[in-house]
Amino acid sequence: MGLFGGKDGVTSGMKPGFRDFKWGDVPTPRMQVLDEHAESKFCWIPDDELSWDGAPLDKLVYEFWENRLAQVHIEIPAASADKMLKDLHASWGKSKQPNKFIEDFVWQNKAAGPEATNAIFSRNPSTQAATLRIQSSYIQTKRMLLKGHPTAR
C-alpha cells in the first residue's frame, strides 16, 4: 500500500488523513496503545506496512486526540529519506522551507475545516534520518483553543 492511500507509490495531492484512515476516525481493533497522556492516545499497528514504495520506514505512530485520529508520526531511516522527500514533492508539490539552512519542509493543503491537513518533513543533520508528521490542521487548532493558549502579543 502506498503511504498516502492507494497501492504502491505516490498518489497525487495531500489527502485528509493517512492511508485508509481519515482525520477524526477512531482507533481500530488492530491498533495497540503505546502510551496515553491526558486526551492523547498513541497507537501502532503490529503488522503495519513499514515501507514506502520499497524503501523501509522505521516506525509509524498514530496519535488520537479525544479518541479521534489527529496526527501520524513517521520515522524514516537515512537510507530512505531522500526517496521519501522526492516522492513527497512529486505527490504534494512544492513545499515551504522556512529556513534554507535547515532541512525542514512544510506542506499544507488548501482544504478548510475537518479536511485541512499539513505535514512537516524534518531531517536530522547528524544522522540524515528524518521524521514526517502529518496532521489535521483542524484538530490541532481545536486542541490549542481548548487548552486556552494566550493570544500572541
Short mmCIF file of C-alpha atoms in Angstrom, two decimals:
data_model
loop_
_atom_site.label_atom_id
_atom_site.label_comp_id
_atom_site.label_asym_id
_atom_site.label_seq_id
_atom_site.Cartn_x
_atom_site.Cartn_y
_atom_site.Cartn_z
CA MET A 1 0.00 0.00 0.00
CA GLY A 2 1.23 3.47 -0.77
CA LEU A 3 1.89 5.72 2.14
CA PHE A 4 -0.89 8.18 1.41
CA GLY A 5 -3.60 5.89 0.09
CA GLY A 6 -3.78 3.55 -2.86
CA LYS A 7 -1.32 0.83 -3.75
CA ASP A 8 2.47 1.16 -4.08
CA GLY A 9 3.80 4.59 -4.72
CA VAL A 10 2.78 8.18 -4.89
CA THR A 11 -0.80 9.38 -5.10
CA SER A 12 -1.44 12.91 -6.23
CA GLY A 13 -2.36 15.60 -3.74
CA MET A 14 -2.41 15.76 0.02
CA LYS A 15 -5.27 13.72 1.44
CA PRO A 16 -7.18 14.46 4.68
CA GLY A 17 -5.74 11.57 6.66
CA PHE A 18 -3.30 8.73 6.19
CA ARG A 19 -3.61 5.54 4.15
CA ASP A 20 -7.16 4.27 4.73
CA PHE A 21 -7.69 6.48 7.80
CA LYS A 22 -9.35 9.89 7.74
CA TRP A 23 -8.90 12.63 10.32
CA GLY A 24 -11.37 12.05 13.12
CA ASP A 25 -11.53 8.26 12.75
CA VAL A 26 -11.49 6.22 15.95
CA PRO A 27 -8.78 3.62 16.71
CA THR A 28 -9.32 0.25 15.06
CA PRO A 29 -9.21 -3.10 16.87
CA ARG A 30 -5.89 -3.87 15.08
CA MET A 31 -4.19 -0.96 16.88
CA GLN A 32 -2.31 -1.33 20.13
CA VAL A 33 -1.86 1.54 22.57
CA LEU A 34 1.75 2.59 23.13
CA ASP A 35 1.04 5.43 25.55
CA GLU A 36 -1.72 7.69 26.82
CA HIS A 37 -1.31 11.24 28.04
CA ALA A 38 -4.25 13.48 29.01
CA GLU A 39 -6.59 13.46 25.98
CA SER A 40 -3.98 11.88 23.67
CA LYS A 41 -3.55 8.22 22.84
CA PHE A 42 -0.57 6.96 20.81
CA CYS A 43 -1.07 3.72 18.88
CA TRP A 44 0.68 1.45 16.44
CA ILE A 45 -0.41 -1.43 14.25
CA PRO A 46 1.80 -4.51 14.80
CA ASP A 47 1.55 -5.70 11.19
CA ASP A 48 1.62 -2.22 9.62
CA GLU A 49 3.47 -1.97 6.32
CA LEU A 50 6.71 -0.19 7.17
CA SER A 51 7.80 0.74 3.66
CA TRP A 52 7.37 3.49 1.13
CA ASP A 53 7.43 2.18 -2.43
CA GLY A 54 10.05 -0.39 -1.42
CA ALA A 55 12.04 1.93 0.86
CA PRO A 56 11.93 0.88 4.54
CA LEU A 57 10.46 3.02 7.32
CA ASP A 58 11.39 2.68 10.98
CA LYS A 59 8.12 3.45 12.75
CA LEU A 60 4.53 4.62 12.29
CA VAL A 61 2.69 6.05 15.30
CA TYR A 62 -0.93 7.19 15.14
CA GLU A 63 -1.99 9.90 17.58
CA PHE A 64 -5.61 10.16 18.63
CA TRP A 65 -6.89 13.23 20.45
CA GLU A 66 -10.17 12.74 22.28
CA ASN A 67 -10.22 9.31 20.57
CA ARG A 68 -10.10 10.83 17.04
CA LEU A 69 -7.18 10.47 14.61
CA ALA A 70 -5.29 13.76 14.77
CA GLN A 71 -1.73 13.03 13.62
CA VAL A 72 0.60 10.40 12.20
CA HIS A 73 4.30 10.37 13.08
CA ILE A 74 6.63 8.51 10.70
CA GLU A 75 10.29 7.79 11.41
CA ILE A 76 12.39 7.41 8.28
CA PRO A 77 15.89 5.89 8.20
CA ALA A 78 18.66 7.82 6.46
CA ALA A 79 18.70 5.34 3.56
CA SER A 80 15.03 6.13 2.75
CA ALA A 81 14.91 9.87 3.49
CA ASP A 82 15.95 11.17 0.05
CA LYS A 83 13.46 8.93 -1.76
CA MET A 84 10.70 9.89 0.64
CA LEU A 85 11.35 13.63 0.23
CA LYS A 86 11.48 13.30 -3.56
CA ASP A 87 8.18 11.38 -3.56
CA LEU A 88 6.54 13.92 -1.24
CA HIS A 89 7.48 16.75 -3.61
CA ALA A 90 6.18 14.73 -6.58
CA SER A 91 2.91 13.95 -4.79
CA TRP A 92 2.19 17.12 -2.81
CA GLY A 93 4.02 19.73 -4.88
CA LYS A 94 6.42 22.42 -3.80
CA SER A 95 6.94 22.73 -0.08
CA LYS A 96 7.86 25.71 2.03
CA GLN A 97 11.28 25.67 3.67
CA PRO A 98 11.16 28.24 6.50
CA ASN A 99 14.96 28.30 6.89
CA LYS A 100 17.09 27.46 3.84
CA PHE A 101 19.86 26.16 6.11
CA ILE A 102 17.64 23.62 7.88
CA GLU A 103 16.06 20.65 6.12
CA ASP A 104 12.53 21.21 7.37
CA PHE A 105 9.88 21.16 4.64
CA VAL A 106 6.23 22.09 5.16
CA TRP A 107 3.15 21.32 3.06
CA GLN A 108 -0.43 22.43 3.63
CA ASN A 109 -3.46 21.55 1.54
CA LYS A 110 -5.98 24.20 0.55
CA ALA A 111 -8.88 22.49 2.33
CA ALA A 112 -10.72 24.12 5.20
CA GLY A 113 -12.45 22.58 8.20
CA PRO A 114 -12.08 18.88 9.01
CA GLU A 115 -10.16 18.12 5.78
CA ALA A 116 -7.42 20.72 6.40
CA THR A 117 -4.07 18.93 6.55
CA ASN A 118 -0.44 19.90 6.97
CA ALA A 119 2.79 17.97 7.03
CA ILE A 120 6.34 18.62 8.20
CA PHE A 121 9.35 16.63 6.97
CA SER A 122 12.44 17.18 9.16
CA ARG A 123 15.87 15.71 8.53
CA ASN A 124 18.37 15.26 11.35
CA PRO A 125 21.61 16.91 10.13
CA SER A 126 23.80 14.48 12.10
CA THR A 127 22.21 11.14 11.25
CA GLN A 128 20.43 12.11 7.98
CA ALA A 129 17.40 10.16 9.24
CA ALA A 130 14.10 12.03 9.06
CA THR A 131 10.64 12.31 10.53
CA LEU A 132 7.39 13.14 8.79
CA ARG A 133 4.48 14.44 10.82
CA ILE A 134 1.13 14.58 9.01
CA GLN A 135 -1.64 16.20 10.99
CA SER A 136 -5.16 17.52 10.89
CA SER A 137 -4.87 21.31 10.97
CA TYR A 138 -8.49 21.48 12.12
CA ILE A 139 -7.98 19.17 15.12
CA GLN A 140 -4.69 20.86 16.06
CA THR A 141 -6.40 24.27 16.06
CA LYS A 142 -9.31 22.92 18.12
CA ARG A 143 -6.85 21.42 20.57
CA MET A 144 -4.98 24.71 21.02
CA LEU A 145 -8.21 26.68 21.51
CA LEU A 146 -9.48 24.23 24.12
CA LYS A 147 -6.20 24.44 26.03
CA GLY A 148 -6.73 28.19 26.27
CA HIS A 149 -3.43 29.28 24.76
CA PRO A 150 -2.99 33.02 25.21
CA THR A 151 -3.07 35.07 22.06
CA ALA A 152 0.21 36.33 20.63
CA ARG A 153 1.29 39.74 21.86
#
